[in-house]
Short mmCIF file of C-alpha atoms in Angstrom, two decimals:
data_model
loop_
_atom_site.label_atom_id
_atom_site.label_comp_id
_atom_site.label_asym_id
_atom_site.label_seq_id
_atom_site.Cartn_x
_atom_site.Cartn_y
_atom_site.Cartn_z
CA MET A 225 41.14 154.06 53.20
CA LYS A 226 43.44 154.51 56.17
CA ILE A 227 43.55 157.76 58.13
CA TRP A 228 46.85 158.43 59.83
CA ALA A 229 47.30 161.08 62.52
CA ASP A 230 50.59 162.78 61.75
CA LYS A 231 51.92 164.22 65.03
CA ASN A 232 54.84 165.86 63.24
CA ALA A 233 52.97 167.65 60.47
CA GLY A 234 52.51 171.38 60.48
CA PRO A 235 49.23 173.34 60.66
CA GLY A 236 46.64 172.14 58.21
CA ARG A 237 48.36 168.74 57.80
CA ALA A 238 47.33 167.02 60.99
CA TYR A 239 45.78 164.10 59.13
CA ARG A 240 46.85 162.33 55.98
CA THR A 241 45.00 159.76 53.93
CA PHE A 242 46.57 156.67 52.41
CA ARG A 243 44.98 154.10 50.17
CA LEU A 244 45.89 150.54 51.14
CA LEU A 245 46.76 148.62 47.98
CA PRO A 246 47.45 144.89 47.72
CA ILE A 247 51.17 144.20 47.42
CA ARG A 248 53.21 141.11 46.87
CA SER A 249 55.46 139.93 49.66
CA LEU A 250 59.17 140.26 49.08
CA ALA A 251 60.44 137.48 46.87
CA PRO A 252 63.17 135.19 48.25
CA MET A 253 66.76 136.24 47.63
CA THR A 254 68.06 133.89 44.95
CA ALA A 255 71.30 134.51 43.13
CA SER A 256 69.98 133.14 39.83
CA THR A 257 67.03 135.52 39.40
CA ASP A 258 67.58 138.42 41.79
CA THR A 259 69.64 141.32 40.45
CA VAL A 260 68.95 143.51 43.50
CA SER A 261 71.62 143.51 46.20
CA PRO A 262 70.62 141.51 49.29
CA SER A 263 71.31 144.48 51.57
CA ARG A 264 68.83 146.73 49.72
CA ARG A 265 66.19 144.01 49.70
CA LEU A 266 66.74 143.40 53.42
CA ALA A 267 66.60 147.16 54.13
CA LEU A 268 63.20 147.37 52.44
CA ARG A 269 61.95 144.40 54.41
CA HIS A 270 63.05 145.93 57.70
CA LEU A 271 61.68 149.39 56.92
CA GLU A 272 58.31 147.74 56.40
CA ARG A 273 58.65 145.98 59.76
CA VAL A 274 59.51 149.25 61.47
CA ALA A 275 56.43 150.94 59.98
CA ARG A 276 54.11 148.00 60.59
CA ASP A 277 55.23 146.66 63.97
CA ASP A 278 57.22 149.54 65.52
CA ALA A 279 60.25 147.28 65.26
CA PHE A 280 63.49 148.72 66.63
CA VAL A 281 65.61 150.13 63.82
CA GLY A 282 68.84 148.77 65.31
CA LYS A 283 67.56 145.22 65.78
CA LEU A 284 67.79 143.87 62.26
CA SER A 285 68.04 140.12 61.90
CA ALA A 286 67.87 137.80 58.94
CA ASN A 287 68.77 134.13 58.91
CA ASP A 288 69.41 134.18 55.18
CA ALA A 289 71.85 137.12 55.19
CA ASP A 290 75.50 137.32 56.14
CA ALA A 291 76.96 139.85 58.60
CA ARG A 292 78.09 142.27 55.88
CA THR A 293 74.62 142.30 54.29
CA ARG A 294 72.98 142.93 57.66
CA ARG A 295 75.41 145.74 58.45
CA GLN A 296 74.82 147.48 55.11
CA ALA A 297 71.05 147.09 55.46
CA ARG A 298 71.14 148.43 59.01
CA GLU A 299 72.99 151.54 57.86
CA LEU A 300 70.40 152.14 55.14
CA VAL A 301 67.47 151.66 57.50
CA ALA A 302 68.93 153.94 60.17
CA GLY A 303 69.80 156.63 57.63
CA VAL A 304 66.41 156.59 55.94
CA THR A 305 64.66 156.65 59.31
CA ARG A 306 66.67 159.67 60.47
CA GLN A 307 66.16 161.58 57.23
CA ARG A 308 62.58 160.44 56.59
CA ARG A 309 60.88 163.80 56.83
CA TRP A 310 63.42 165.53 54.59
CA LEU A 311 63.30 162.69 52.06
CA ASP A 312 59.51 162.85 51.95
CA PHE A 313 59.61 166.61 51.42
CA VAL A 314 61.94 166.26 48.43
CA LEU A 315 60.08 163.28 46.97
CA ALA A 316 56.70 164.99 47.31
CA ASP A 317 58.05 167.98 45.40
CA ALA A 318 59.35 165.75 42.59
CA TYR A 319 56.28 163.50 42.33
CA ASN A 320 53.55 164.63 39.95
CA GLY A 321 50.68 163.40 42.10
CA ASP A 322 49.49 163.00 45.68
CA TYR A 323 52.60 161.72 47.41
CA ASP A 324 50.71 161.10 50.65
CA ALA A 325 48.43 158.66 48.84
CA MET A 326 51.31 156.65 47.38
CA GLU A 327 51.43 153.02 48.51
CA ALA A 328 53.75 152.45 51.41
CA ARG A 329 56.20 150.06 49.74
CA LEU A 330 56.86 152.39 46.85
CA ARG A 331 57.50 155.24 49.29
CA HIS A 332 60.05 153.07 51.12
CA ILE A 333 61.80 152.24 47.82
CA LEU A 334 61.96 155.89 46.79
CA ARG A 335 63.25 156.93 50.22
CA LEU A 336 66.01 154.34 50.01
CA GLY A 337 66.97 155.45 46.52
CA LEU A 338 67.02 159.16 47.36
CA TYR A 339 68.96 158.49 50.56
CA GLU A 340 71.70 156.72 48.62
CA LEU A 341 71.79 159.48 46.01
CA GLU A 342 72.11 162.26 48.57
CA PHE A 343 73.91 160.76 51.56
CA GLN A 344 76.05 157.93 50.21
CA SER A 345 78.66 157.84 47.47
CA THR A 346 76.85 155.17 45.46
CA PRO A 347 77.00 155.78 41.69
CA THR A 348 73.71 157.13 40.34
CA ARG A 349 73.42 154.44 37.69
CA ALA A 350 73.60 151.64 40.28
CA VAL A 351 71.11 153.32 42.61
CA VAL A 352 68.50 153.94 39.94
CA HIS A 353 68.89 150.50 38.37
CA GLU A 354 68.59 148.57 41.64
CA TYR A 355 65.63 150.44 43.11
CA VAL A 356 63.76 150.41 39.81
CA GLU A 357 64.33 146.66 39.67
CA LEU A 358 63.24 146.31 43.33
CA ALA A 359 60.00 148.13 42.53
CA LYS A 360 59.45 145.89 39.53
CA GLN A 361 60.08 142.67 41.46
CA THR A 362 58.10 143.53 44.59
CA LEU A 363 55.30 145.63 43.03
CA ARG A 364 54.82 145.84 39.23
CA GLN A 365 56.22 147.40 36.09
CA GLY A 366 54.21 150.60 36.52
CA ALA A 367 55.74 151.19 39.94
CA ALA A 368 59.20 150.59 38.46
CA ASN A 369 58.53 153.19 35.74
CA LEU A 370 57.45 155.70 38.37
CA ALA A 371 60.52 155.04 40.52
CA ASN A 372 62.74 155.46 37.47
CA GLY A 373 61.13 158.78 36.56
CA VAL A 374 61.27 160.26 40.06
CA LEU A 375 64.85 159.21 40.87
CA ARG A 376 66.23 160.32 37.50
CA ALA A 377 64.41 163.64 37.74
CA LEU A 378 65.92 164.29 41.16
CA ASP A 379 69.39 163.34 39.98
CA ARG A 380 69.15 165.83 37.10
CA ARG A 381 68.33 168.75 39.42
CA ASP A 382 71.08 171.23 40.19
CA ALA A 383 69.66 171.83 43.66
CA LEU A 384 67.00 170.27 45.82
CA PRO A 385 64.01 172.29 47.06
CA GLN A 386 64.20 173.96 50.45
CA PRO A 387 61.31 174.38 52.90
CA ASP A 388 60.15 178.00 53.06
CA THR A 389 56.95 178.27 55.10
CA GLY A 390 57.93 181.40 57.01
CA ASP A 391 57.90 179.37 60.24
CA ARG A 392 61.54 178.89 61.28
CA ALA A 393 60.79 175.88 63.48
CA GLU A 394 58.81 174.16 60.74
CA ASP A 395 61.45 174.81 58.10
CA LEU A 396 64.31 173.59 60.30
CA ALA A 397 62.29 170.54 61.31
CA VAL A 398 61.73 169.57 57.68
CA ARG A 399 65.26 170.31 56.52
CA HIS A 400 66.84 168.41 59.43
CA SER A 401 64.13 165.76 59.63
CA HIS A 402 62.83 166.20 63.19
CA PRO A 403 59.35 166.68 64.65
CA THR A 404 58.37 170.35 64.65
CA TRP A 405 57.37 170.33 68.32
CA LEU A 406 60.89 169.29 69.32
CA VAL A 407 62.58 171.93 67.18
CA ARG A 408 60.28 174.62 68.56
CA ARG A 409 61.23 173.65 72.12
CA TRP A 410 64.95 173.67 71.34
CA LEU A 411 64.78 177.05 69.58
CA ASP A 412 63.17 178.56 72.67
CA ARG A 413 65.75 176.97 74.94
CA PHE A 414 69.02 176.99 72.98
CA GLY A 415 68.52 179.56 70.20
CA PRO A 416 68.90 179.04 66.43
CA GLU A 417 72.64 178.36 66.16
CA GLU A 418 72.83 175.76 68.91
CA THR A 419 69.58 174.14 67.79
CA VAL A 420 71.03 173.57 64.32
CA GLU A 421 74.15 172.04 65.90
CA LEU A 422 71.95 169.66 67.90
CA LEU A 423 69.87 168.73 64.85
CA GLU A 424 72.99 168.04 62.81
CA TRP A 425 74.48 165.94 65.61
CA ASN A 426 71.33 163.82 65.81
CA ASN A 427 71.58 163.09 62.09
CA ARG A 428 75.20 161.94 62.15
CA ARG A 429 76.21 158.34 62.10
CA PRO A 430 76.88 157.74 65.81
CA ALA A 431 80.27 156.85 67.22
CA HIS A 432 80.66 154.01 69.71
CA HIS A 433 82.07 154.23 73.21
CA VAL A 434 83.38 151.22 75.11
CA ARG A 435 84.36 150.83 78.75
CA VAL A 436 87.41 148.73 79.55
CA ASN A 437 86.69 146.29 82.38
CA PRO A 438 89.65 146.51 84.81
CA LEU A 439 88.72 143.14 86.32
CA ARG A 440 89.45 141.40 83.00
CA THR A 441 92.08 143.53 81.25
CA THR A 442 93.71 146.95 81.07
CA ARG A 443 93.24 149.87 78.72
CA ALA A 444 96.82 149.37 77.49
CA GLU A 445 96.07 145.76 76.55
CA VAL A 446 92.89 146.73 74.69
CA GLU A 447 94.71 149.53 72.87
CA ARG A 448 97.49 147.11 71.88
CA TRP A 449 94.85 144.68 70.54
CA LEU A 450 93.28 147.49 68.48
CA ASP A 451 96.64 148.76 67.22
CA GLU A 452 97.66 145.30 66.03
CA ARG A 453 94.52 145.18 63.90
CA GLU A 454 94.86 148.80 62.73
CA ILE A 455 91.50 149.72 64.24
CA VAL A 456 91.14 153.48 64.68
CA TYR A 457 90.18 154.67 68.16
CA THR A 458 90.65 157.65 70.45
CA ARG A 459 90.81 157.89 74.20
CA SER A 460 88.01 159.56 76.09
CA PRO A 461 89.08 162.99 77.36
CA HIS A 462 86.91 162.46 80.44
CA LEU A 463 87.16 158.81 81.55
CA ASP A 464 90.38 156.81 81.76
CA THR A 465 88.59 153.51 81.07
CA SER A 466 86.68 154.65 77.95
CA LEU A 467 87.59 154.52 74.26
CA ARG A 468 85.81 155.96 71.22
CA LEU A 469 85.53 153.90 68.01
CA LYS A 470 83.74 154.19 64.70
CA ARG A 471 83.19 150.44 64.43
CA LEU A 472 82.22 147.81 67.00
CA GLN A 473 82.29 144.85 64.64
CA PRO A 474 85.99 143.98 65.18
CA LEU A 475 85.48 143.82 68.95
CA LEU A 476 82.45 141.59 68.51
CA GLN A 477 84.29 139.29 66.13
CA GLY A 478 87.36 139.25 68.37
CA GLY A 479 85.36 138.19 71.42
CA LEU A 480 86.25 141.18 73.60
CA LEU A 481 82.60 141.87 74.40
CA ASP A 482 81.57 138.27 75.03
CA GLU A 483 84.60 137.72 77.26
CA GLY A 484 83.77 140.77 79.38
CA ARG A 485 86.99 142.59 78.59
CA VAL A 486 85.06 145.61 77.31
CA ALA A 487 81.43 146.73 77.43
CA VAL A 488 79.54 149.12 75.18
CA GLN A 489 78.82 152.16 77.32
CA ASP A 490 78.45 155.79 76.35
CA GLU A 491 80.70 158.20 78.21
CA SER A 492 77.65 159.98 79.63
CA ALA A 493 76.66 156.75 81.37
CA GLY A 494 80.20 156.40 82.68
CA LEU A 495 79.96 159.89 84.16
CA VAL A 496 76.73 158.92 85.92
CA VAL A 497 78.55 155.93 87.44
CA ARG A 498 81.33 158.24 88.56
CA LEU A 499 78.69 160.42 90.23
CA VAL A 500 77.42 157.42 92.21
CA ASP A 501 81.02 156.75 93.33
CA ALA A 502 80.25 153.28 94.72
CA GLN A 503 82.90 152.14 97.19
CA PRO A 504 84.17 148.66 98.15
CA GLY A 505 82.24 147.13 101.04
CA GLU A 506 79.09 149.21 100.55
CA THR A 507 75.54 148.09 99.81
CA VAL A 508 74.51 149.59 96.47
CA LEU A 509 71.10 149.32 94.80
CA ASP A 510 70.42 149.86 91.10
CA GLY A 511 66.68 150.49 90.93
CA CYS A 512 66.09 150.24 87.15
CA ALA A 513 69.05 148.07 86.31
CA ALA A 514 68.45 146.50 82.88
CA PRO A 515 70.26 146.26 80.52
CA GLY A 516 72.95 146.42 83.18
CA GLY A 517 75.71 148.66 81.85
CA LYS A 518 75.80 150.91 84.89
CA THR A 519 75.37 147.92 87.23
CA LEU A 520 78.51 146.27 85.84
CA ALA A 521 80.51 149.50 85.91
CA MET A 522 79.59 150.16 89.55
CA ALA A 523 80.44 146.57 90.48
CA ALA A 524 83.86 146.87 88.84
CA GLY A 525 84.54 149.95 90.94
CA MET A 526 83.64 148.08 94.11
CA GLU A 527 86.56 145.68 93.51
CA GLY A 528 84.61 142.57 94.48
CA GLU A 529 83.71 143.78 97.97
CA GLY A 530 80.17 144.61 99.14
CA ARG A 531 76.71 143.93 97.75
CA LEU A 532 75.05 145.27 94.62
CA LEU A 533 71.32 144.61 94.25
CA ALA A 534 70.10 145.03 90.66
CA ILE A 535 66.32 145.42 90.44
CA ASP A 536 64.23 145.71 87.30
CA SER A 537 60.63 144.93 86.40
CA HIS A 538 61.61 143.28 83.08
CA GLU A 539 62.55 139.72 83.96
CA GLY A 540 63.95 138.81 80.56
CA ARG A 541 66.25 141.81 80.37
CA LEU A 542 67.33 141.28 83.96
CA ALA A 543 68.40 137.72 83.18
CA ARG A 544 70.91 139.15 80.71
CA VAL A 545 72.33 141.33 83.50
CA GLN A 546 73.18 138.21 85.50
CA ASP A 547 74.78 136.58 82.46
CA SER A 548 76.87 139.71 81.85
CA ALA A 549 77.90 139.79 85.50
CA GLU A 550 79.39 136.31 85.03
CA ALA A 551 81.35 137.42 81.97
CA HIS A 552 82.61 140.57 83.71
CA GLY A 553 83.77 138.79 86.85
CA VAL A 554 81.30 140.38 89.28
CA ALA A 555 78.74 137.58 89.67
CA ASP A 556 79.57 137.16 93.36
CA LEU A 557 78.80 140.82 93.97
CA VAL A 558 75.66 141.31 91.88
CA GLU A 559 72.26 140.03 93.02
CA THR A 560 69.32 140.43 90.64
CA GLU A 561 65.63 140.65 91.46
CA ALA A 562 62.80 140.97 88.95
CA ALA A 563 60.44 143.39 90.66
CA ASP A 564 58.89 146.83 90.39
CA LEU A 565 60.93 149.19 92.58
CA ARG A 566 57.71 150.63 93.99
CA ALA A 567 56.66 147.20 95.23
CA VAL A 568 60.09 146.66 96.77
CA ALA A 569 59.84 149.95 98.65
CA ASP A 570 56.35 149.04 99.92
CA ARG A 571 57.60 145.89 101.67
CA PRO A 572 57.41 145.84 105.48
CA ASP A 573 61.21 145.60 105.67
CA PRO A 574 62.63 147.00 102.40
CA PRO A 575 66.37 146.84 101.72
CA GLN A 576 68.46 149.82 102.83
CA ALA A 577 71.41 150.88 100.71
CA ASP A 578 74.36 153.20 101.13
CA ARG A 579 73.91 154.33 97.54
CA VAL A 580 70.92 154.02 95.21
CA LEU A 581 71.10 154.66 91.48
CA LEU A 582 67.75 155.43 89.87
CA ASP A 583 68.22 155.54 86.10
CA VAL A 584 64.56 156.03 85.23
CA PRO A 585 62.60 155.24 82.06
CA CYS A 586 62.55 158.47 80.06
CA SER A 587 61.81 159.97 76.65
CA GLY A 588 65.37 159.30 75.41
CA LEU A 589 65.64 162.74 73.81
CA GLY A 590 69.36 162.75 74.54
CA VAL A 591 70.08 159.65 72.43
CA LEU A 592 68.36 160.52 69.14
CA ALA A 593 71.58 160.01 67.19
CA LYS A 594 71.71 156.36 68.26
CA ARG A 595 67.95 155.72 68.27
CA ALA A 596 67.02 156.83 64.77
CA ASP A 597 63.37 155.84 65.20
CA LEU A 598 62.80 157.44 68.60
CA ARG A 599 62.20 160.96 67.32
CA TRP A 600 59.11 159.73 65.47
CA GLN A 601 57.75 157.80 68.46
CA ARG A 602 57.53 160.69 70.93
CA ASP A 603 55.07 163.54 71.39
CA PRO A 604 54.69 166.19 74.13
CA SER A 605 52.11 164.16 76.06
CA ASP A 606 54.75 161.48 76.67
CA LEU A 607 56.66 163.87 78.91
CA ASP A 608 53.69 164.24 81.26
CA ASP A 609 53.15 160.48 81.47
CA LEU A 610 56.83 159.82 82.08
CA ALA A 611 57.08 162.57 84.71
CA ALA A 612 54.37 160.87 86.77
CA LEU A 613 56.24 157.55 86.62
CA GLN A 614 59.54 159.23 87.44
CA ASP A 615 58.01 160.89 90.52
CA ASP A 616 56.66 157.55 91.72
CA LEU A 617 60.03 155.86 91.27
CA LEU A 618 61.86 158.70 93.02
CA ASP A 619 59.55 158.44 96.03
CA ALA A 620 60.11 154.68 96.14
CA ALA A 621 63.89 155.02 95.82
CA ALA A 622 63.99 157.53 98.66
CA ARG A 623 62.65 154.88 101.03
CA LEU A 624 65.58 152.60 100.14
CA VAL A 625 68.38 155.04 101.02
CA ARG A 626 69.68 154.73 104.55
CA PRO A 627 70.08 157.96 106.59
CA GLY A 628 73.28 159.61 105.42
CA GLY A 629 73.19 157.64 102.17
CA LEU A 630 73.09 158.87 98.58
CA LEU A 631 70.42 158.76 95.86
CA VAL A 632 71.52 159.48 92.27
CA TYR A 633 68.67 160.25 89.87
CA SER A 634 69.60 159.99 86.19
CA THR A 635 68.08 160.06 82.71
CA CYS A 636 69.18 159.98 79.06
CA THR A 637 67.01 162.95 78.09
CA ILE A 638 67.60 166.69 77.79
CA ALA A 639 64.00 167.64 78.63
CA PRO A 640 63.78 169.82 81.79
CA GLU A 641 60.38 168.28 82.62
CA GLU A 642 62.14 164.96 83.21
CA ASN A 643 65.28 166.37 84.79
CA GLU A 644 65.49 169.58 86.82
CA GLN A 645 61.75 169.81 87.35
CA ARG A 646 61.56 166.28 88.74
CA VAL A 647 64.37 166.97 91.21
CA ASP A 648 62.74 170.24 92.30
CA ARG A 649 59.42 168.49 92.92
CA PHE A 650 61.19 165.67 94.78
CA LEU A 651 62.99 168.07 97.10
CA ALA A 652 59.71 169.83 97.84
CA ARG A 653 58.21 166.50 98.92
CA HIS A 654 61.31 165.21 100.73
CA VAL A 655 62.85 167.83 103.00
CA ASP A 656 65.24 165.18 104.33
CA PHE A 657 67.16 165.18 101.04
CA THR A 658 69.50 167.85 99.72
CA VAL A 659 71.46 168.38 96.51
CA GLU A 660 75.20 167.79 96.40
CA SER A 661 77.10 169.36 93.50
CA ALA A 662 78.46 167.10 90.78
CA GLU A 663 81.48 169.36 90.32
CA GLU A 664 83.85 167.15 92.30
CA PHE A 665 83.16 164.15 90.07
CA VAL A 666 82.70 165.34 86.48
CA PRO A 667 84.11 168.07 84.17
CA LYS A 668 82.99 171.55 85.21
CA ASP A 669 81.52 172.42 81.82
CA MET A 670 79.04 169.55 82.30
CA VAL A 671 77.78 170.84 85.65
CA SER A 672 74.65 173.01 85.61
CA PRO A 673 74.29 176.11 87.81
CA SER A 674 72.21 173.97 90.20
CA GLY A 675 75.01 171.41 90.55
CA PHE A 676 73.56 168.71 88.29
CA LEU A 677 75.39 166.67 85.65
CA ALA A 678 73.99 167.80 82.29
CA THR A 679 75.67 166.60 79.09
CA ARG A 680 74.66 167.93 75.69
CA PRO A 681 75.30 165.81 72.57
CA HIS A 682 76.40 168.67 70.32
CA ARG A 683 78.61 170.25 73.00
CA HIS A 684 80.24 167.23 74.60
CA ARG A 685 80.19 164.64 71.76
CA MET A 686 78.30 162.06 73.78
CA ASP A 687 74.71 161.20 74.66
CA GLY A 688 72.60 163.82 76.36
CA ALA A 689 72.25 162.81 80.00
CA PHE A 690 71.26 164.24 83.37
CA ALA A 691 72.05 163.20 86.93
CA ALA A 692 71.61 164.65 90.40
CA ARG A 693 73.29 163.64 93.67
CA LEU A 694 70.69 163.72 96.45
CA ARG A 695 71.96 163.17 99.99
CA HIS A 696 69.64 161.72 102.65
CA VAL A 697 70.46 164.08 105.50
CA THR A 698 69.97 163.22 109.13
CA SER A 699 68.33 165.56 111.62
#
């Protein structure tokens, strides 16, 4: 038996028991014997990897599958992962047995089938046939019979069951497939109507934002390229170098990303870069630089003049920053160093910068639409652990800002413990720093009463982000 601690379950369901049953590995995809679509088979394989190895939902690879198959499988995996709690609620209601004790592979197959029935326009007959066949091929005939019965029973229902525990947070969390602790926090902070908007936003298929690199092309040239291929896009209402698209694949296939003409970057990240406002000729330091999106954007704004030191503790990810700098035409400006920022600040003669960007590791609660798996990987204790790290990094970054210089602290979370509270604690420890309002640099409706940049996904149609301008004042 395996005991699993369910952090997202309600009262009385803190632990669930699963029986581990022997299962056959997925059979090879062969056109002569396999009647299941390759994308569905690949989706099942990756869902098992996500559950077993905490694999990243968005990083799906398969040497024996073409790009279209991988794309379809990725959409299935992301959708099932987002809607997992709701799917399990519906399936448990339809299953005449202990759903929690069902073997993991069969649960994955049923989730995939129900997801297609409810969230995609796939014909019922095709869905039922393929997932019943997948259960037969990868488990046994009995599992296929069970899958057939459950999926057909759900399809015959006029309406699906709705959670009704009497606890509004619990019911919303189940219906919108989020952890209860998160929903409870958002209800207290935003109220019911805005919380539902945020939950619905997190469950949408995310749009893509790209930044046009002015050192390689112009927005007009990129728009002409998109128009010629009839690719739908819209301009950002906030940044004149950003475009919004539903699909990135054409840009990948067309080489625009590899050639450095555009870069994938959410508008919220672009607003953080605007808040830094790096100028030509300055010394700028990016303290947690990888994967490098903000580094490249700041370097482009410096027009090839000055010095930009990109520091990150992850050597492998930092190497990709240097490669991207070459593609984007800023290699002469960007210097990379694989090091912990705290160790850099502890040196006898640490570097001194005019501007320091500190985009800290955080819970990522502002990017749940793009990171389908992240909602299930966080719990409240993570915020305390991250806050301690963020404080350490802030103290280190402060020692790298020259007198009169600027420190910009940023996150991709909407949790006050990682945002406003960290800045308040920092200012209490560092009386030689003061807050400068973000109002001059970003839209006013994104500026908090304290002068911080604070984007909200459901309000601003971009990632949730936070940033504060902190000036190192001289006596």
